[in-house]
Structures are given as C-alpha cells and as structure tokens.
Amino acid sequence: MELPPFRRHRRLRTSEGLRALVRETELTPAHLVHPLFIEAGLSGRSPIPSMPGQDRLGLDAVAAEARELERLGIGGVMLFGLPASKDERGSGAYAPDGIVQQAAARIRDAAPGLVIFGDVCLCEYTSHGHCGVLGPGGTVDNDASLALLAETAVSLARAGCHVIAPSDMMDGRVAAIRAALDAGGLTEVPILSYAAKFASAFYGPFREAADSAPQFGDRRGYQMDPANTRMALDEVLADIDQGADMVMVKPALPYLDLIRQVRDRVNVPVAAYNVSGEYSMLMAAVANGWLDEARAVDETLTSIRRAGADIIITYHAKSWAARR
Ligand code: PBG
C-alpha cells in the first residue's frame, strides 16, 4: 500500500466540534480579573476618554458593577482609587476610610464570589505622582517607602481585599508586606506581586484614568528596562523568595516571551496584566472599523493564556464575558 504523501493538517479543522476537541488553550471568565477605578466624591459613573468603554465609578456605583461582574463569572476585580486629596506621603492609600477601603467593603457585601485584589502603590495618592515617598534630592526613597506600602497592604486587607497586589517596584516590599500582614494576624491573605513590571509607554491611558502621572521625571529609576529578560527573572525569583504567592508580568502583549519563561521557571501561579495602552490601542482600531472587537479580543486574551498566564488582568473582561 502506498503511504499518503503528506499529512493533512486540515482534517482536524473541518468542524467546530473537532476544533473544540483539539483546542489546547482554554479561556474562561474565571481566568479574568477586571480593573476598577473608584473616584472619591463621584456619584454614578464617569467615562474615561482614553479608554473607550471604561468608566470611573463612584462608591454608589460599585455594588451594581460588582454584582454584574460576578453574574458574568469573572474571577475577580483589581481596585484602584482616586482620593479626594493627595499629599507628599500618599496618606490616602492607607487611610482606614480611604476610597479603595470603602469600595472593598461594599464589593465584599454585594458580590461575595468575586476575588478582590487590592493594588498597593502610592502613585495615585502622592502629590508628586511617584510610587513611593521622595527622599532628599527628589529621588524615590526605597526604604522609607516600605513602611507605607506595608501599612497600605494591611489597611486594604482589613477593609476586605482578599489578595494584596503591590505594583510599586520598591525592593524588599514583598517581605515588608508579608511581615506586616502576618503581624496583623492576616496570615491567610496572599500576595500577588507585580514582579516583572516594565517602565512602559503602554500605561499612558491608565495614568489619565487614575490621575497618577508623575509630576516630574519618569519611573525608569524603579520600573524595569523593557530590554531585560534575565533581570526580570531575577526580580520574579526574588519576590517568590520574599513570600510572593503569585507573580505578575506587566504589560502582557509586548512581553509574551517573558510570560512563557516565567511560567517554565516557577511553580507559583503567573498573572499577566493586559494594560491600558494595549486596551486603548485595540479599541481605537475597533472604533475606526479596522478590527473586529470580538475576534481581536478573543485572539489577544487567548495568546496571553497560551504564553502561560494563569490569570489575566484585563479591561476587556466584562465585555468579553458578556459576548460569550
Ligand atoms: C500603579 C500602577 C500602574 C498600573 C497599574 N498599577 C501605573 C504605573 O505604574 O504607572 C498600570 C495599569 C495599566 O496601564 O492598565 N503603579
């Protein structure tokens, strides 16, 4: 008998049923975390111009939004706050009645099935917009910032956040936060560290949404150089050593290679943040009629899962889940 001259790969693509049986990567709403921006003093919702389809929420709008995300099966929410006022030391981040603290309590009541991630950083709360406090000379003082970040973490956990997610990129923050949580009796609260967080142009729309742009300089003194892979792996391993329960790569699309390398290298869950600029870029093309939103988003989120992310933090979560 003569062998066929070549393999026919198309045989397994002839029906949706067959394609579904051999699909290697699964994407479900349970893998997704939706970021929310909560603004003090706002009532209802206010659209974010640079992020079409995303709104800042007032405290009075938080419960309904959380219930809707829970109904859609979304895994969790990542909370960011816009405080009523800012100061040099970012005190709004760790105020017991801070905006995110209040939002977390409401979400816990309204949607008990959602996992609430509290982003820990000072940049939304400092008058200068940097992620830590300033030392003499105007550079961000790493060690002086640690106590405030730890205080923020404890405050958010007490207010109802289930997971603490430090995004500030100070050295030693995971250890400092773990020690503070444990000392506060919060031993069961896990840490998702923004471990490999790059100094990225793709955070632009977020800084408008969260009003967190640095008032001078940039974040290259603490966020990572986009050119570095080995250094990113070093950051990831250091955070795990310090007690991170999960690690994140951020942004996602320009760093898919790194998501894969982290996935292959560590055994803790890996998250990827499909950031504001990635969202806005896609949605701008959709608005122009250049891309089909449903297909482009499916492909984008699938690629991040395929690269190795267990969890995807994405502004597409709600609309993607609603289309299923
Ligand atoms: C706070 C923080 C930022 C993002 C998440 N946490 C902004 C920044 O580092 O400047 C960006 C998220 C996004 O762009 O969607 N440090």
CSV table of C-alpha atoms and ligand atoms in Angstrom, one decimal, residues 80 119 121 123-124 131 167 194 197 202-203 206-207 219 223 250 273 275-276 315, ligand 1:
chain,number,residue,atom,x,y,z
A,80,PHE,CA,-7.5,51.5,42.0
A,119,ASP,CA,-3.4,47.2,44.1
A,121,CYS,CA,1.0,51.6,45.3
A,123,CYS,CA,1.3,56.9,42.9
A,124,GLU,CA,-2.5,57.6,42.9
A,131,CYS,CA,5.1,55.3,43.6
A,167,SER,CA,2.8,47.4,42.0
A,194,TYR,CA,3.8,42.8,40.2
A,197,LYS,CA,6.9,45.3,35.8
A,202,PHE,CA,1.5,51.4,27.5
A,203,TYR,CA,0.5,52.8,30.9
A,206,PHE,CA,-4.2,54.4,33.0
A,207,ARG,CA,-2.3,57.4,34.3
A,219,ARG,CA,9.5,55.7,36.6
A,223,GLN,CA,10.4,50.0,36.9
A,250,LYS,CA,3.2,43.5,33.1
A,273,TYR,CA,-1.6,42.5,33.0
A,275,VAL,CA,-2.6,47.1,30.4
A,276,SER,CA,-4.5,50.2,29.5
A,315,TYR,CA,-10.2,45.8,30.8
B,1,PBG,C1,0.5,51.8,39.7
B,1,PBG,C2,0.0,51.1,38.6
B,1,PBG,C3,0.1,51.4,37.2
B,1,PBG,C4,-0.6,50.4,36.5
B,1,PBG,C5,-1.0,49.5,37.4
B,1,PBG,N1,-0.6,49.9,38.7
B,1,PBG,C6,0.7,52.6,36.5
B,1,PBG,C7,2.1,52.9,36.6
B,1,PBG,O1,2.9,52.1,37.0
B,1,PBG,O2,2.4,53.9,36.1
B,1,PBG,C8,-0.8,50.4,35.0
B,1,PBG,C9,-2.0,49.7,34.6
B,1,PBG,C10,-2.4,49.9,33.2
B,1,PBG,O3,-1.8,50.7,32.4
B,1,PBG,O4,-3.5,49.4,32.8
B,1,PBG,N2,1.8,51.9,39.9
